[in-house]
Amino acid sequence: MLAARAADVPGIIGECGGSMNCLTCHCYVAPADIARIGPPTQIESDLLDGVIEARENSRLTCQIVVRADLDGVTFSVPQWQG
Ligand code: FES
């Protein structure tokens, strides 16, 4: 979420600053990359049930920690957000 905001990615707002209260950082992880990201925590998974247009590959970007081994992972923003 912080990296997306720094890059002015449309649709990633991060209104709560990453405390999992706003859901304005919802993204989709490319299916081929989902295993690299790993599964959401139970709390994140429960919250994702409340986002519009949730999918199997939905994640909250504020819960994804940027690491070197994630280089090249592709994310997309739900159309209604962007
Ligand atoms: S920034 Fe608010 S839930 Fe992710």
Coordinates of N, CA and C and ligand atoms in Angstrom, one line a residue:
M1 N 0.8 -1.2 0.0 CA 0.0 0.0 0.0 C 0.9 1.2 0.0
L2 N 1.9 1.3 0.8 CA 2.8 2.4 0.9 C 3.5 2.6 -0.4
A3 N 4.0 1.6 -1.0 CA 4.7 1.7 -2.3 C 3.7 2.1 -3.4
A4 N 2.5 1.6 -3.4 CA 1.5 2.0 -4.4 C 1.1 3.5 -4.2
R5 N 1.0 3.9 -3.0 CA 0.7 5.3 -2.8 C 1.8 6.2 -3.3
A6 N 3.0 5.8 -2.9 CA 4.2 6.6 -3.3 C 4.3 6.7 -4.9
A7 N 3.8 5.7 -5.5 CA 3.9 5.6 -7.0 C 2.6 6.2 -7.6
D8 N 1.7 6.7 -6.8 CA 0.4 7.3 -7.3 C -0.4 6.3 -8.1
V9 N -0.5 5.1 -7.6 CA -1.3 4.1 -8.3 C -2.8 4.5 -8.0
P10 N -3.5 4.7 -9.1 CA -4.9 5.1 -8.9 C -5.7 3.9 -8.2
G11 N -6.5 4.3 -7.3 CA -7.4 3.3 -6.6 C -6.9 2.7 -5.4
I12 N -5.6 3.0 -5.0 CA -5.0 2.5 -3.8 C -4.9 3.7 -2.9
I13 N -5.9 3.8 -1.9 CA -6.0 5.0 -1.1 C -5.3 4.8 0.2
G14 N -5.5 3.7 0.9 CA -4.9 3.4 2.2 C -5.3 4.4 3.2
E15 N -6.6 4.6 3.3 CA -7.1 5.7 4.2 C -6.8 5.5 5.6
C16 N -6.7 4.2 6.1 CA -6.5 4.0 7.5 C -5.0 3.8 7.8
G17 N -4.1 3.9 6.8 CA -2.7 3.9 7.1 C -2.2 2.4 7.3
G18 N -3.0 1.5 7.0 CA -2.6 0.1 7.1 C -3.0 -0.7 8.4
S19 N -4.0 -0.1 9.1 CA -4.5 -0.8 10.3 C -5.7 -1.7 10.0
M20 N -6.0 -2.0 8.7 CA -7.1 -2.9 8.3 C -8.4 -2.4 8.8
N21 N -8.7 -1.1 8.6 CA -10.0 -0.6 8.9 C -10.8 0.0 7.7
C22 N -10.1 0.2 6.6 CA -10.8 0.9 5.6 C -11.0 0.1 4.3
L23 N -10.2 -0.9 4.0 CA -10.4 -1.7 2.8 C -10.1 -0.9 1.5
T24 N -9.6 0.3 1.6 CA -9.3 1.1 0.4 C -8.0 0.8 -0.3
C25 N -7.4 -0.4 0.1 CA -6.2 -0.8 -0.5 C -6.3 -2.1 -1.2
H26 N -7.5 -2.5 -1.5 CA -7.8 -3.8 -2.1 C -7.1 -3.9 -3.4
C27 N -6.5 -5.1 -3.7 CA -5.9 -5.4 -5.0 C -6.2 -6.8 -5.3
Y28 N -5.8 -7.2 -6.6 CA -5.8 -8.6 -7.0 C -4.3 -8.9 -7.3
V29 N -3.9 -10.1 -6.8 CA -2.6 -10.6 -7.1 C -2.7 -11.5 -8.4
A30 N -1.8 -11.3 -9.3 CA -1.9 -12.2 -10.5 C -1.9 -13.7 -10.1
P31 N -2.8 -14.5 -10.6 CA -2.9 -15.9 -10.2 C -1.6 -16.6 -10.2
A32 N -0.7 -16.3 -11.1 CA 0.6 -17.0 -11.2 C 1.5 -16.6 -10.0
D33 N 1.2 -15.5 -9.4 CA 2.0 -15.0 -8.3 C 1.5 -15.2 -6.9
I34 N 0.3 -15.7 -6.8 CA -0.4 -15.8 -5.5 C 0.4 -16.6 -4.5
A35 N 1.0 -17.7 -4.9 CA 1.8 -18.6 -4.0 C 3.0 -17.8 -3.5
R36 N 3.5 -16.9 -4.3 CA 4.7 -16.2 -3.8 C 4.3 -15.2 -2.7
I37 N 3.1 -14.7 -2.8 CA 2.6 -13.7 -1.8 C 2.3 -14.4 -0.5
G38 N 1.7 -15.6 -0.6 CA 1.3 -16.4 0.6 C -0.1 -16.0 0.9
P39 N -0.7 -16.8 1.8 CA -2.1 -16.6 2.1 C -2.3 -15.4 3.1
P40 N -3.5 -14.9 3.0 CA -3.8 -13.8 4.0 C -4.0 -14.4 5.4
T41 N -3.9 -13.6 6.4 CA -4.2 -14.0 7.8 C -5.7 -14.2 7.9
Q42 N -6.1 -14.8 8.9 CA -7.6 -15.0 9.1 C -8.3 -13.7 9.2
I43 N -7.7 -12.7 9.9 CA -8.3 -11.4 10.0 C -8.4 -10.8 8.6
E44 N -7.4 -10.8 7.9 CA -7.4 -10.2 6.5 C -8.4 -10.9 5.7
S45 N -8.5 -12.2 5.7 CA -9.4 -13.0 5.0 C -10.8 -12.7 5.3
D46 N -11.1 -12.5 6.6 CA -12.5 -12.1 7.0 C -12.8 -10.7 6.5
L47 N -11.9 -9.8 6.5 CA -12.1 -8.5 6.0 C -12.4 -8.5 4.5
L48 N -11.6 -9.3 3.8 CA -11.8 -9.4 2.3 C -13.2 -9.9 1.9
D49 N -13.9 -10.6 2.8 CA -15.3 -10.9 2.6 C -16.1 -9.7 2.4
G50 N -15.7 -8.6 2.9 CA -16.5 -7.4 2.8 C -16.1 -6.4 1.7
V51 N -15.1 -6.7 0.9 CA -14.8 -5.8 -0.2 C -15.7 -6.1 -1.4
I52 N -15.9 -5.0 -2.2 CA -16.6 -5.2 -3.4 C -15.8 -5.9 -4.4
E53 N -16.5 -6.9 -5.1 CA -15.8 -7.7 -6.1 C -14.6 -8.5 -5.6
A54 N -14.8 -9.1 -4.4 CA -13.7 -9.9 -3.9 C -13.5 -11.2 -4.8
R55 N -12.3 -11.6 -4.9 CA -12.0 -12.8 -5.6 C -11.0 -13.6 -4.8
E56 N -10.7 -14.8 -5.3 CA -9.8 -15.7 -4.6 C -8.4 -15.1 -4.4
N57 N -8.1 -14.2 -5.4 CA -6.7 -13.6 -5.4 C -6.8 -12.2 -4.8
S58 N -7.8 -11.9 -4.1 CA -7.9 -10.5 -3.5 C -7.0 -10.5 -2.3
R59 N -6.4 -9.3 -2.1 CA -5.5 -9.1 -0.9 C -5.6 -7.6 -0.6
L60 N -5.3 -7.3 0.7 CA -5.2 -5.9 1.1 C -3.7 -5.6 1.0
T61 N -3.4 -4.6 0.1 CA -2.0 -4.3 -0.1 C -1.3 -3.8 1.1
C62 N -2.0 -3.3 2.1 CA -1.3 -2.9 3.4 C -0.8 -4.1 4.2
Q63 N -1.2 -5.3 3.8 CA -0.7 -6.4 4.5 C 0.4 -7.2 3.8
I64 N 0.8 -6.7 2.7 CA 1.8 -7.3 1.9 C 3.1 -6.6 2.1
V65 N 4.1 -7.3 2.7 CA 5.4 -6.7 3.0 C 6.3 -6.9 1.7
V66 N 6.8 -5.8 1.3 CA 7.7 -5.8 0.1 C 9.0 -6.5 0.5
R67 N 9.3 -7.5 -0.3 CA 10.6 -8.2 -0.1 C 11.2 -8.5 -1.4
A68 N 12.5 -8.7 -1.4 CA 13.3 -8.9 -2.7 C 12.7 -10.1 -3.5
D69 N 12.3 -11.1 -2.8 CA 11.8 -12.3 -3.6 C 10.4 -12.1 -4.2
L70 N 9.8 -10.9 -4.0 CA 8.6 -10.6 -4.7 C 8.8 -9.7 -5.9
D71 N 10.0 -9.5 -6.3 CA 10.3 -8.8 -7.5 C 9.6 -9.4 -8.7
G72 N 8.9 -8.6 -9.4 CA 8.2 -9.1 -10.6 C 6.7 -9.5 -10.4
V73 N 6.3 -9.6 -9.1 CA 4.9 -9.9 -8.9 C 4.0 -8.9 -9.5
T74 N 2.9 -9.3 -10.0 CA 1.9 -8.4 -10.7 C 0.7 -8.3 -9.8
F75 N 0.3 -7.0 -9.6 CA -0.9 -6.7 -8.9 C -1.8 -5.9 -9.9
S76 N -3.1 -6.0 -9.6 CA -4.0 -5.1 -10.3 C -5.1 -4.5 -9.4
V77 N -5.6 -3.4 -9.7 CA -6.6 -2.7 -8.9 C -8.0 -3.0 -9.4
P78 N -8.9 -3.4 -8.6 CA -10.3 -3.6 -9.1 C -10.7 -2.3 -9.9
Q79 N -11.4 -2.6 -11.0 CA -11.8 -1.5 -11.9 C -12.6 -0.4 -11.2
W80 N -13.5 -0.8 -10.3 CA -14.3 0.2 -9.6 C -13.5 1.1 -8.7
Q81 N -12.3 0.7 -8.3 CA -11.5 1.5 -7.4 C -10.7 2.5 -8.2
G82 N -10.3 2.1 -9.4 CA -9.3 2.9 -10.2 C -10.0 3.9 -11.1
Ligands
FES1 S1 -4.9 0.6 4.2 FE1 -6.8 0.4 5.3 S2 -7.2 -1.7 5.1 FE2 -5.4 -1.4 4.1

